[in-house]
Short mmCIF file of C-alpha atoms in Angstrom, two decimals:
data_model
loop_
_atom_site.label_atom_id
_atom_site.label_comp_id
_atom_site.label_asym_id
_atom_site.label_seq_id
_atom_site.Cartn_x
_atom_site.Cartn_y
_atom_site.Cartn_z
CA UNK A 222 0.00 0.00 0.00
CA UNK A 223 0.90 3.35 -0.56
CA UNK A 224 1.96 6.05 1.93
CA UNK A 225 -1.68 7.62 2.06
CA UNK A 226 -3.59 3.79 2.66
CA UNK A 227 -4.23 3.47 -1.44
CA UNK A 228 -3.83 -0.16 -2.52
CA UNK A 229 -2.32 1.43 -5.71
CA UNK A 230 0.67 3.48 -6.10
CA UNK A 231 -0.52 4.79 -9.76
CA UNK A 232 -4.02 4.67 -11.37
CA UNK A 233 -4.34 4.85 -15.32
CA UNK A 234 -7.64 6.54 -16.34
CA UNK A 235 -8.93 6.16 -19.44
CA UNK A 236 -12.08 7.71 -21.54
CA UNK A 237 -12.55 6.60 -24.94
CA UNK A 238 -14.86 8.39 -27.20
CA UNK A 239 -16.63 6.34 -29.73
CA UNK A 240 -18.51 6.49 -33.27
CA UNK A 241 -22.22 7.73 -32.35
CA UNK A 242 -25.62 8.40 -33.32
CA UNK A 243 -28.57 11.00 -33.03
CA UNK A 244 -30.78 8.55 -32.98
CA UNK A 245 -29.17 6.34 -31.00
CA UNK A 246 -28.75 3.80 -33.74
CA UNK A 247 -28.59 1.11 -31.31
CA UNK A 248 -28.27 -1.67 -34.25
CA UNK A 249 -24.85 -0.11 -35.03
CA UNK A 250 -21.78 -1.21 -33.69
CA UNK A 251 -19.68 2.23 -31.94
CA UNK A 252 -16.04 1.89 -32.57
CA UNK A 253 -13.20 3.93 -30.23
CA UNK A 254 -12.02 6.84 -32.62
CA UNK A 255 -10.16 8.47 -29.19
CA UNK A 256 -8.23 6.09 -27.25
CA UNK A 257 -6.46 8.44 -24.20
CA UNK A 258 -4.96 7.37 -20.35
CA UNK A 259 -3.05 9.15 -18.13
CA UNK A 260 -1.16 8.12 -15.50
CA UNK A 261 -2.16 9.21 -11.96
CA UNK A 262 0.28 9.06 -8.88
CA UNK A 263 -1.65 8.40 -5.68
CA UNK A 264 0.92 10.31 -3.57
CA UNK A 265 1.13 13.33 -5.18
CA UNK A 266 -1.80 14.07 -7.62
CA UNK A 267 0.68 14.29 -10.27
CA UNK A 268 -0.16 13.10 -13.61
CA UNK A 269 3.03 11.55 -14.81
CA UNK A 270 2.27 10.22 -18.28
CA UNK A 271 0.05 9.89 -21.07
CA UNK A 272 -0.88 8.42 -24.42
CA UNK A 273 -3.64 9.72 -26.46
CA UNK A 274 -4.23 8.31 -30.11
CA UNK A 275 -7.11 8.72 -32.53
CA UNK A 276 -8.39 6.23 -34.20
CA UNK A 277 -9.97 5.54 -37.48
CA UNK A 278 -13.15 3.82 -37.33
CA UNK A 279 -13.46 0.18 -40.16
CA UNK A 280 -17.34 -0.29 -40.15
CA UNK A 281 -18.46 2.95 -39.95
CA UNK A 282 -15.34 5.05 -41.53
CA UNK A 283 -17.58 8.68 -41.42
CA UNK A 284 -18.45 10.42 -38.11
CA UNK A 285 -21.54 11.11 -38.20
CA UNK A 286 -22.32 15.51 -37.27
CA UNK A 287 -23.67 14.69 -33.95
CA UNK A 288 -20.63 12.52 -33.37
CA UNK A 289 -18.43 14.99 -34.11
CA UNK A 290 -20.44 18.08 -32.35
CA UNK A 291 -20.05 15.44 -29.31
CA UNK A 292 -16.92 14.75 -28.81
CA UNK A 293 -15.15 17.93 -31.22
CA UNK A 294 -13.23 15.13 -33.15
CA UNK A 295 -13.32 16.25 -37.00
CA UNK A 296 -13.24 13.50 -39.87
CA UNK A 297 -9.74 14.67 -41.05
CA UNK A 298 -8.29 13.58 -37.34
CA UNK A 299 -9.95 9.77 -37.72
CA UNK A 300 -8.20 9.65 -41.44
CA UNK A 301 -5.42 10.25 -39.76
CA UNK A 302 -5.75 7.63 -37.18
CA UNK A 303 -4.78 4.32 -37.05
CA UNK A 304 -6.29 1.23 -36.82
CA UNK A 305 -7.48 0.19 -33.38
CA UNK A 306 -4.85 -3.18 -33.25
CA UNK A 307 -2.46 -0.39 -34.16
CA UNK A 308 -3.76 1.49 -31.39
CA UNK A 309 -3.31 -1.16 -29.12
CA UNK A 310 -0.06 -2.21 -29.90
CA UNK A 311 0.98 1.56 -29.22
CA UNK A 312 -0.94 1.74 -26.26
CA UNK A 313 0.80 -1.62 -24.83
CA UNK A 314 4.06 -0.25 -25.92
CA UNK A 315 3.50 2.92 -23.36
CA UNK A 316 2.40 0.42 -20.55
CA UNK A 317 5.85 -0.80 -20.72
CA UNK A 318 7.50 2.10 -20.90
CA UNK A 319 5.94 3.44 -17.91
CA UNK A 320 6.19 -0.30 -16.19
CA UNK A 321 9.89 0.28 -16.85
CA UNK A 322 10.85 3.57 -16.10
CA UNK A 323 8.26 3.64 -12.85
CA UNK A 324 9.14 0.08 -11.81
CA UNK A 325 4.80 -0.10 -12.30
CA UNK A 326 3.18 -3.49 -11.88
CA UNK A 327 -0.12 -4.64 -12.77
CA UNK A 328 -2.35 -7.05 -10.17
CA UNK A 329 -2.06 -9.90 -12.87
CA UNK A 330 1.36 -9.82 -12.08
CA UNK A 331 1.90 -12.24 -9.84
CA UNK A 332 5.49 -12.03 -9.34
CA UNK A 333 5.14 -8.26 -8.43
CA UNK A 334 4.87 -9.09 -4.27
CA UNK A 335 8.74 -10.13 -4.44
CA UNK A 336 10.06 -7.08 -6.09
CA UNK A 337 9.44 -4.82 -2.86
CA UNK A 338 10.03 -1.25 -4.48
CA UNK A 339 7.69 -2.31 -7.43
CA UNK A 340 4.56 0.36 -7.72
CA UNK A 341 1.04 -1.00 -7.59
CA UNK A 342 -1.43 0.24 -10.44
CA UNK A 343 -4.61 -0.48 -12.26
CA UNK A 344 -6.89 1.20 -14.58
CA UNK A 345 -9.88 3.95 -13.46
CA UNK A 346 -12.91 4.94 -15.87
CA UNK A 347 -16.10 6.68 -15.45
CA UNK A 348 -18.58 3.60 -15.31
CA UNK A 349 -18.01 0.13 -16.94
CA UNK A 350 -18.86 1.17 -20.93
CA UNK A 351 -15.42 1.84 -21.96
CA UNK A 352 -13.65 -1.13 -20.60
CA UNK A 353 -16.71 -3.81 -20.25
CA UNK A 354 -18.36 -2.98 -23.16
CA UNK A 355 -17.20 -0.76 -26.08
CA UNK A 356 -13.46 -2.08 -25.63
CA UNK A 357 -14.47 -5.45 -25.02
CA UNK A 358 -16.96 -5.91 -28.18
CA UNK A 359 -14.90 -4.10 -30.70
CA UNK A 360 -12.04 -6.76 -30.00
CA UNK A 361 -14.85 -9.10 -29.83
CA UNK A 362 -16.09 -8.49 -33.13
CA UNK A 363 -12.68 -7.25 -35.11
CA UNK A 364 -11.06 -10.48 -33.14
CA UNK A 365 -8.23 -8.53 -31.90
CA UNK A 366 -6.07 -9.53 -28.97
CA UNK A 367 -7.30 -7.17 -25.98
CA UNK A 368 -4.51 -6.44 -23.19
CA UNK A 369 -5.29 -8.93 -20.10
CA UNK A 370 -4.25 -5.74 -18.20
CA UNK A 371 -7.55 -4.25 -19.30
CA UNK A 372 -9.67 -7.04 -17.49
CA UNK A 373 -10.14 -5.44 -14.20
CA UNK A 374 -10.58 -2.18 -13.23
CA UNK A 375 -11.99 0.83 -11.26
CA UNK A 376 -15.83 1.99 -11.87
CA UNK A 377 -15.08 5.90 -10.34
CA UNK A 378 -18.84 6.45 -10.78
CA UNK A 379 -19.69 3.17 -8.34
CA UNK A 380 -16.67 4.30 -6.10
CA UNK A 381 -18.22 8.23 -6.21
CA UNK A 382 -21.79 6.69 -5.08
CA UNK A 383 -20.95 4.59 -2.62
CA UNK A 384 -17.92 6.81 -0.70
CA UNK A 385 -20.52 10.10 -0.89
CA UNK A 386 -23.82 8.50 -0.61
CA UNK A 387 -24.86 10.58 -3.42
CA UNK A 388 -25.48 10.12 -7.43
CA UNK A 389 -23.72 12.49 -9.56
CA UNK A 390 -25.06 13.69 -12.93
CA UNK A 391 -22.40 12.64 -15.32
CA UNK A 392 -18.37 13.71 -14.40
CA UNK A 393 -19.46 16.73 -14.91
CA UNK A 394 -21.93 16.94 -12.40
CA UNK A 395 -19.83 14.51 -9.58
CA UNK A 396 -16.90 17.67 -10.40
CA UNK A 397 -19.24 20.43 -9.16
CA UNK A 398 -20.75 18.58 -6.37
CA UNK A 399 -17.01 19.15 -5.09
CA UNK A 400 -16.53 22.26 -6.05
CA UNK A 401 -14.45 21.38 -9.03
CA UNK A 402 -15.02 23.15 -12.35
CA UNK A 403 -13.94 20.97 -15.09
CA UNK A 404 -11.29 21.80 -17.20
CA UNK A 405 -11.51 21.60 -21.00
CA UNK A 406 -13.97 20.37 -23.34
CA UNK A 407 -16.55 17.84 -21.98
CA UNK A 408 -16.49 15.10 -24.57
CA UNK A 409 -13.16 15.53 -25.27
CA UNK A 410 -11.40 11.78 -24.02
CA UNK A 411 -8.47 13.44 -22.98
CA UNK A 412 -9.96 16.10 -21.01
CA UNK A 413 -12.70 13.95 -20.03
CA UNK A 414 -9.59 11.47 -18.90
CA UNK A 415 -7.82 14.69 -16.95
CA UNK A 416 -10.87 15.49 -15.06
CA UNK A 417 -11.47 11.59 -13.98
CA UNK A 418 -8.17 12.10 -12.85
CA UNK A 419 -8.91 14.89 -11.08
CA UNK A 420 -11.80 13.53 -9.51
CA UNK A 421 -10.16 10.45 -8.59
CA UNK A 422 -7.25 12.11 -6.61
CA UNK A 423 -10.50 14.40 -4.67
CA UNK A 424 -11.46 11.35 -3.93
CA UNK A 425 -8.54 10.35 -2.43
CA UNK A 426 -7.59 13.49 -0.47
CA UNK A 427 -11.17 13.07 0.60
CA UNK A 428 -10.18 9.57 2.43
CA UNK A 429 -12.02 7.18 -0.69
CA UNK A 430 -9.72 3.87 -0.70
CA UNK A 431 -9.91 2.91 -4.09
CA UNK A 432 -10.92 -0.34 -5.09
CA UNK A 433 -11.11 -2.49 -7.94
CA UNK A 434 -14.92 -2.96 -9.16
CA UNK A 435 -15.00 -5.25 -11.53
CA UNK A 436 -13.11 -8.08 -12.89
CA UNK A 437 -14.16 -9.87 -16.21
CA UNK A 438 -11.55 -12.91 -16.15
CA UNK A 439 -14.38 -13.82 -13.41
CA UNK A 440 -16.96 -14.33 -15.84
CA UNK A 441 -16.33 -16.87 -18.62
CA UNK A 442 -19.29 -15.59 -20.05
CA UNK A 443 -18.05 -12.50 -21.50
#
């Protein structure tokens, strides 16, 4: 445990933005076209790190206008993108970069309790969708390898209800509840990723031990 009680030395927030609909369009498949995480140190409130890609969408190659008046991500930057394996192959790349330089461990790691200076860390998003759902069905359906690292994680909206007794409306919302204006554009992943950050260490300062939520190597079913 860390110095302030945390189970994790570092938490790695991510918020992906996705291909999406007026209407909902609930038959279509959403695909990540913003894949962003930042690294969070649980002692200091420091982000440390971060990796922020865009990606270009396969099955549904044009953002739709309310897709891009979302999340302010223009056509020209998902032509630019790359492929989500690429993506994740980039995005792997920077977990080991930071797992070296920070000596950063991941609870799959089993081998991490003998290293004694090794840092504790998992991931942190706001609700399950972009890990237990919109991750986990695009890989699903483009049958790409998915990082076991991205199995388990922290659901900060869960965590936020159950440490303040309170439902927040949206990140937004749970920032102004503590008096914290957000900073950026909402919809934005990486500023949406910032602010979760934000949040999270709040949370922490505030005496929130934070917790992993939910697991899906737990349910074969998925």
């Amino acid at each position: 445990t860390s110095s302030n009680g945390q189970l994790f030395d570092y938490l790695i927030i991510i918020d992906f933005e996705s291909t999406c609909w007026k209407d909902g369009k609930r038959h279509y498949s959403q695909e990540i076209i913003e894949f962003p995480a930042v690294l969070l140190n649980t002692s200091t409130g420091e982000i440390e790190s971060e990796f922020h890609m865009y990606v270009q969408p396969q099955e549904h190659p044009i953002l739709s206008e309310f897709c891009t008046e979302l999340t302010g991500i223009k056509q020209n930057q998902v032509d630019e993108g790359v492929p989500l394996n690429i993506c994740l192959s980039q995005f792997s790349k920077w977990i080991q970069k930071i797992q070296k330089e920070k000596k950063i461990t991941f609870n799959s790691d089993v081998s991490s309790h003998s290293v004694s200076e090794a840092k504790s860390s998992t991931f942190v998003t706001w609700s399950d969708w972009d890990l237990g759902v919109c991750l986990q069905y695009e890989c699903k359906r483009k049958q790409l390898r998915k990082p076991d690292i991205l199995n388990s994680w922290i659901d900060l909206r869960a965590t936020y209800k159950l440490f303040y007794t309170r439902k927040p409306k949206g990140l937004n919302g749970a920032l102004q509840d503590l008096g914290i204006e957000f900073a950026g554009r909402e919809h934005s992943g990486l500023d949406d990723s910032r602010n979760t950050a934000r949040l999270a260490w709040r949370m922490i300062c505030d005496g929130c031990v934070m917790k992993i939520t939910r697991s899906l190597d737990k349910c074969p079913g998925l």
